[in-house]
Amino acid sequence: MSSQRLKRLSKAWQDWGTADPLYAILSSPEYWQNKGDINRFLATGRETVSDLMQRVDELNLCTERRRALDFGCGIGRLTHALAPIFDQVVGLDIATSMVERARSIHSSVTNCYFEVEVGEDLGRFPDAYFDCVISLLVLQHLGSEDAIAGYLHEFLRILRPGGALIVQLPTTVSVAPPPPPLMTRRGMKRIFGYFLRGLGVSPARLHSRLDWSPEMTMTAISAERTKREIESKGGRIAFTSAPETDSGGTVSWVYIVTR
Ligand SMILES: C[S@@+](CC[C@H](N)C(=O)[O-])C[C@H]1O[C@@H](n2cnc3c(N)ncnc32)[C@H](O)[C@@H]1O
């Protein structure tokens, strides 16, 4: 990924984390413009982790439970749910706003550590460091298949043999609706929003007053390429979920991978 692209991605997520983090994470209308119940939101993370770890147990993977990584942790929806299962859980995110929120919400969870990570690899971690790596709803936003592949390689490098990598990836993404025509009220609001953001107006203000939203890109990767990239680094797909289709038409799969 070019450094310019990375900067743009980081800025967009920084804005989402300031303006409307719960909606940005689950994209469900119930959370739009900071509505919805945070406890219910966090409960979705516990349900997801519980289902996935049950599957990991059935596969007899990740039998040691020392360290887990939640890559693209957002406000810690999944991270806090891993805390009772592992000795130590690290949540990494590109957006400082997300990490700060995660730290404040989960301040009483003493074995969760939240850090900002703006880079293209996970060089801060040695090989075979984590028993489990989880990354849900993240790689789809990286902007290119090669960037996704790069992170799959890194996840496998830092995964202990016999550990579990749990990763969600879409094979089809919804086509974003075209922006509203400029000479309409919505079109003008959108352009005006970007203009004001460029002048430094807070994203939260623009989001609530003008319905302006930061950028959110989606990238798909075929199941064949995913398998090829995983196998090229000595990984093995132990489980593939049934496909899940969201309201916009994005079709996703969760893979449990070991090496
Ligand atoms: C849709 S949210 C999902 C959050 C979390 N995984 C969950 O399921 O609750 C995507 C998150 O990935 C983060 N993110 C996007 N690109 C990233 C990157 N290159 N490195 C680290 N985090 C990234 C965003 O800041 C955002 O918090």
Coordinates of C-alpha atoms and ligand atoms in Angstrom, one line a residue:
M1 CA 0.0 0.0 0.0
S2 CA 1.4 3.4 -0.8
S3 CA 2.1 5.7 2.2
Q4 CA -0.4 8.2 0.7
R5 CA -3.1 5.5 0.7
L6 CA -2.2 4.4 4.2
K7 CA -2.4 8.0 5.4
R8 CA -5.9 8.4 3.8
L9 CA -7.1 5.2 5.4
S10 CA -5.8 6.2 8.8
K11 CA -7.4 9.7 8.5
A12 CA -10.8 8.2 7.4
W13 CA -10.8 5.7 10.4
Q14 CA -9.7 8.4 12.7
D15 CA -12.7 10.5 11.6
W16 CA -15.1 7.5 12.0
G17 CA -13.7 6.8 15.5
T18 CA -14.5 10.4 16.4
A19 CA -17.8 10.8 14.6
D20 CA -19.7 7.5 14.9
P21 CA -17.6 4.5 15.9
L22 CA -20.3 1.9 16.6
Y23 CA -21.9 2.5 13.3
A24 CA -18.6 2.5 11.5
I25 CA -17.8 -0.9 13.0
L26 CA -21.1 -2.8 12.6
S27 CA -22.7 -0.6 9.9
S28 CA -26.1 -1.3 11.4
P29 CA -28.7 1.4 11.2
E30 CA -29.5 0.9 14.9
Y31 CA -26.1 2.6 15.7
W32 CA -26.3 5.4 13.1
Q33 CA -25.2 8.8 14.5
N34 CA -24.2 7.5 17.9
K35 CA -27.5 5.8 18.7
G36 CA -27.9 2.3 20.0
D37 CA -26.9 0.6 23.2
I38 CA -23.2 0.1 23.9
N39 CA -23.9 -3.0 26.1
R40 CA -25.8 -4.6 23.3
F41 CA -23.0 -3.7 20.9
L42 CA -20.3 -5.3 23.2
A43 CA -22.5 -8.4 23.7
T44 CA -22.3 -9.0 19.9
G45 CA -18.5 -9.4 20.3
R46 CA -18.9 -11.9 23.2
E47 CA -21.4 -14.0 21.1
T48 CA -19.1 -14.0 18.1
V49 CA -16.0 -14.9 20.1
S50 CA -17.8 -17.6 22.0
D51 CA -19.1 -19.2 18.7
L52 CA -15.7 -19.0 17.1
M53 CA -13.7 -20.3 20.1
Q54 CA -16.1 -23.2 20.3
R55 CA -15.2 -24.1 16.7
V56 CA -11.5 -23.7 17.5
D57 CA -11.9 -26.1 20.4
E58 CA -13.7 -28.6 18.1
L59 CA -10.7 -28.4 15.8
N60 CA -8.4 -28.9 18.7
L61 CA -6.4 -25.8 17.9
C62 CA -4.8 -23.1 20.0
T63 CA -4.7 -25.4 23.1
E64 CA -2.3 -22.9 24.8
R65 CA -4.0 -19.7 25.6
R66 CA -1.2 -17.2 26.5
R67 CA -1.4 -14.4 24.0
A68 CA -4.0 -13.2 21.5
L69 CA -4.0 -10.4 19.0
D70 CA -7.1 -8.6 17.8
F71 CA -6.0 -6.8 14.6
G72 CA -8.2 -3.8 13.7
C73 CA -9.8 -3.9 17.2
G74 CA -11.9 -0.8 16.9
I75 CA -13.3 0.0 20.3
G76 CA -12.5 -3.5 21.6
R77 CA -15.7 -5.3 20.8
L78 CA -13.9 -8.6 20.3
T79 CA -10.8 -7.8 22.3
H80 CA -12.6 -7.6 25.7
A81 CA -14.4 -10.9 24.8
L82 CA -11.0 -12.7 24.4
A83 CA -9.8 -11.4 27.8
P84 CA -11.3 -14.2 29.9
I85 CA -9.8 -16.8 27.6
F86 CA -6.2 -15.6 27.2
D87 CA -3.6 -14.5 29.7
Q88 CA -3.0 -11.4 27.6
V89 CA -4.8 -9.8 24.6
V90 CA -3.4 -7.0 22.4
G91 CA -5.8 -4.9 20.4
L92 CA -4.2 -3.0 17.5
D93 CA -5.9 -0.3 15.4
I94 CA -4.9 2.3 12.9
A95 CA -7.1 5.0 14.5
T96 CA -6.1 6.7 17.7
S97 CA -9.7 7.7 18.3
M98 CA -10.8 4.0 18.3
V99 CA -7.9 3.0 20.6
E100 CA -8.6 5.8 23.0
R101 CA -12.3 4.8 23.2
A102 CA -11.3 1.1 23.6
R103 CA -9.0 2.0 26.5
S104 CA -11.6 4.1 28.3
I105 CA -14.4 1.5 27.9
H106 CA -12.3 -1.5 29.0
S107 CA -10.1 0.2 31.6
S108 CA -11.1 -2.4 34.2
V109 CA -10.0 -5.3 31.9
T110 CA -6.5 -5.5 33.1
N111 CA -5.1 -8.1 30.6
C112 CA -6.2 -6.1 27.5
Y113 CA -3.7 -3.7 25.9
F114 CA -4.8 -1.3 23.2
E115 CA -2.2 0.2 20.8
V116 CA -2.2 2.3 17.7
E117 CA -0.5 0.6 14.7
V118 CA 0.0 2.5 11.5
G119 CA 2.1 0.4 9.2
E120 CA 2.1 -2.3 6.6
D121 CA 3.5 -5.1 8.7
L122 CA 3.5 -6.4 12.2
G123 CA 7.3 -6.1 12.6
R124 CA 6.9 -5.2 16.3
F125 CA 6.1 -8.8 17.0
P126 CA 8.5 -11.8 16.7
D127 CA 7.7 -14.9 14.8
A128 CA 5.3 -17.4 16.5
Y129 CA 4.4 -14.9 19.2
F130 CA 0.6 -15.3 19.4
D131 CA -1.5 -18.4 20.1
C132 CA -4.5 -16.7 18.4
V133 CA -4.9 -13.9 15.9
I134 CA -8.3 -12.6 15.1
S135 CA -9.3 -10.0 12.5
L136 CA -12.9 -9.5 11.6
L137 CA -14.4 -6.7 9.4
V138 CA -10.9 -5.2 8.9
L139 CA -8.9 -6.6 5.9
Q140 CA -11.9 -5.8 3.6
H141 CA -11.1 -2.1 4.1
L142 CA -7.4 -2.2 3.1
G143 CA -8.1 -1.1 -0.5
S144 CA -6.2 -3.8 -2.5
E145 CA -5.9 -7.6 -2.7
D146 CA -2.1 -7.3 -2.3
A147 CA -2.5 -5.4 0.9
I148 CA -4.8 -8.1 2.2
A149 CA -2.4 -10.8 1.2
G150 CA 0.5 -9.0 2.9
Y151 CA -1.4 -9.1 6.2
L152 CA -2.4 -12.7 5.8
H153 CA 1.4 -13.5 5.5
E154 CA 2.1 -11.4 8.6
F155 CA -0.6 -13.1 10.6
L156 CA 0.9 -16.5 9.8
R157 CA 4.4 -15.4 10.7
I158 CA 3.4 -14.2 14.2
L159 CA 1.1 -17.2 14.8
R160 CA 2.5 -20.1 16.9
P161 CA 2.4 -23.6 15.2
G162 CA -0.9 -25.1 16.3
G163 CA -2.4 -21.7 16.9
A164 CA -5.6 -20.3 15.4
L165 CA -5.9 -17.5 12.9
I166 CA -9.5 -16.4 12.6
V167 CA -10.0 -14.0 9.7
Q168 CA -13.1 -12.7 7.9
L169 CA -12.9 -11.8 4.2
P170 CA -15.4 -10.9 1.6
T171 CA -15.5 -12.6 -1.8
T172 CA -18.0 -10.1 -3.2
V173 CA -18.5 -6.5 -2.0
S174 CA -21.5 -4.3 -2.5
V175 CA -21.2 -1.7 -5.1
A176 CA -21.2 1.7 -3.4
P177 CA -24.1 3.8 -4.7
P178 CA -23.0 6.7 -6.9
P179 CA -22.5 10.0 -5.0
P180 CA -25.6 12.2 -5.2
P181 CA -25.5 14.7 -8.1
L182 CA -23.8 17.9 -7.3
M183 CA -26.7 20.2 -8.0
T184 CA -29.0 18.5 -5.5
R185 CA -29.3 19.3 -1.8
R186 CA -27.6 16.0 -0.8
G187 CA -24.8 16.5 -3.3
M188 CA -24.1 20.0 -2.1
K189 CA -24.1 18.9 1.5
R190 CA -21.6 16.2 0.7
I191 CA -19.2 18.5 -1.1
F192 CA -19.6 21.2 1.5
G193 CA -18.9 18.5 4.2
Y194 CA -15.6 17.6 2.5
F195 CA -14.7 21.3 2.1
L196 CA -15.4 22.0 5.8
R197 CA -13.5 18.9 6.9
G198 CA -10.5 20.2 4.8
L199 CA -10.8 23.5 6.8
G200 CA -10.5 21.5 10.1
V201 CA -14.2 21.3 11.2
S202 CA -14.7 18.3 13.5
P203 CA -15.9 15.1 11.8
A204 CA -18.4 14.6 14.6
R205 CA -20.0 18.0 13.9
L206 CA -20.2 17.4 10.2
H207 CA -21.6 13.9 10.7
S208 CA -24.4 15.1 13.0
R209 CA -25.2 18.4 11.2
L210 CA -24.7 17.6 7.6
D211 CA -25.0 13.8 7.5
W212 CA -21.4 13.8 6.2
S213 CA -19.5 10.6 6.5
P214 CA -15.8 9.8 6.1
E215 CA -14.7 7.4 3.3
M216 CA -15.1 3.6 3.8
T217 CA -13.8 1.5 1.0
M218 CA -14.4 -2.2 0.5
T219 CA -12.2 -4.8 -1.3
A220 CA -13.0 -8.4 -2.0
I221 CA -10.6 -11.3 -2.4
S222 CA -11.4 -14.6 -4.0
A223 CA -11.5 -17.8 -1.9
E224 CA -8.9 -19.3 -4.3
R225 CA -6.4 -16.4 -3.8
T226 CA -7.0 -16.5 0.0
K227 CA -6.2 -20.2 0.0
R228 CA -3.1 -19.7 -2.2
E229 CA -1.8 -16.9 0.0
I230 CA -2.3 -18.9 3.2
E231 CA -0.7 -22.0 1.8
S232 CA 2.3 -20.0 0.4
K233 CA 3.2 -19.2 4.0
G234 CA 2.7 -22.7 5.4
G235 CA -0.8 -22.2 6.6
R236 CA -3.8 -24.6 6.4
I237 CA -7.4 -23.7 6.3
A238 CA -9.0 -25.8 9.0
F239 CA -12.5 -24.4 8.7
T240 CA -14.5 -22.2 6.4
S241 CA -17.8 -20.8 7.6
A242 CA -21.0 -20.6 5.6
P243 CA -21.2 -17.4 3.6
E244 CA -22.8 -14.4 5.2
T245 CA -24.5 -11.8 3.1
D246 CA -25.1 -8.3 4.6
S247 CA -27.9 -6.0 3.7
G248 CA -25.7 -4.3 1.0
G249 CA -24.9 -7.5 -0.7
T250 CA -21.3 -8.1 0.6
V251 CA -20.7 -11.8 0.9
S252 CA -18.2 -12.8 3.6
W253 CA -16.5 -15.9 4.9
V254 CA -14.7 -16.6 8.2
Y255 CA -11.7 -18.8 7.9
I256 CA -10.0 -20.6 10.8
V257 CA -6.4 -21.2 9.8
T258 CA -3.5 -22.9 11.5
R259 CA 0.1 -23.7 10.7
Ligands
LIG1 C1 -15.3 -2.3 10.8 S1 -14.2 -2.0 12.1 C2 -14.1 -3.6 12.9 C3 -13.6 -3.5 14.4 C4 -13.4 -4.8 15.1 N1 -12.6 -5.8 14.4 C5 -14.8 -5.4 15.4 O1 -15.2 -6.4 14.7 O2 -15.4 -4.9 16.3 C6 -12.6 -1.9 11.2 C7 -11.5 -1.4 12.1 O3 -10.3 -1.7 11.5 C8 -9.4 -0.6 11.7 N2 -8.4 -0.6 10.6 C9 -8.7 -0.3 9.3 N3 -7.5 -0.5 8.6 C10 -6.5 -0.8 9.5 C11 -5.2 -1.1 9.3 N4 -4.5 -1.0 8.2 N5 -4.5 -1.4 10.5 C12 -5.1 -1.5 11.6 N6 -6.4 -1.2 11.8 C13 -7.1 -0.9 10.7 C14 -10.3 0.6 11.7 O4 -9.7 1.7 12.3 C15 -11.5 0.1 12.4 O5 -11.4 0.3 13.8

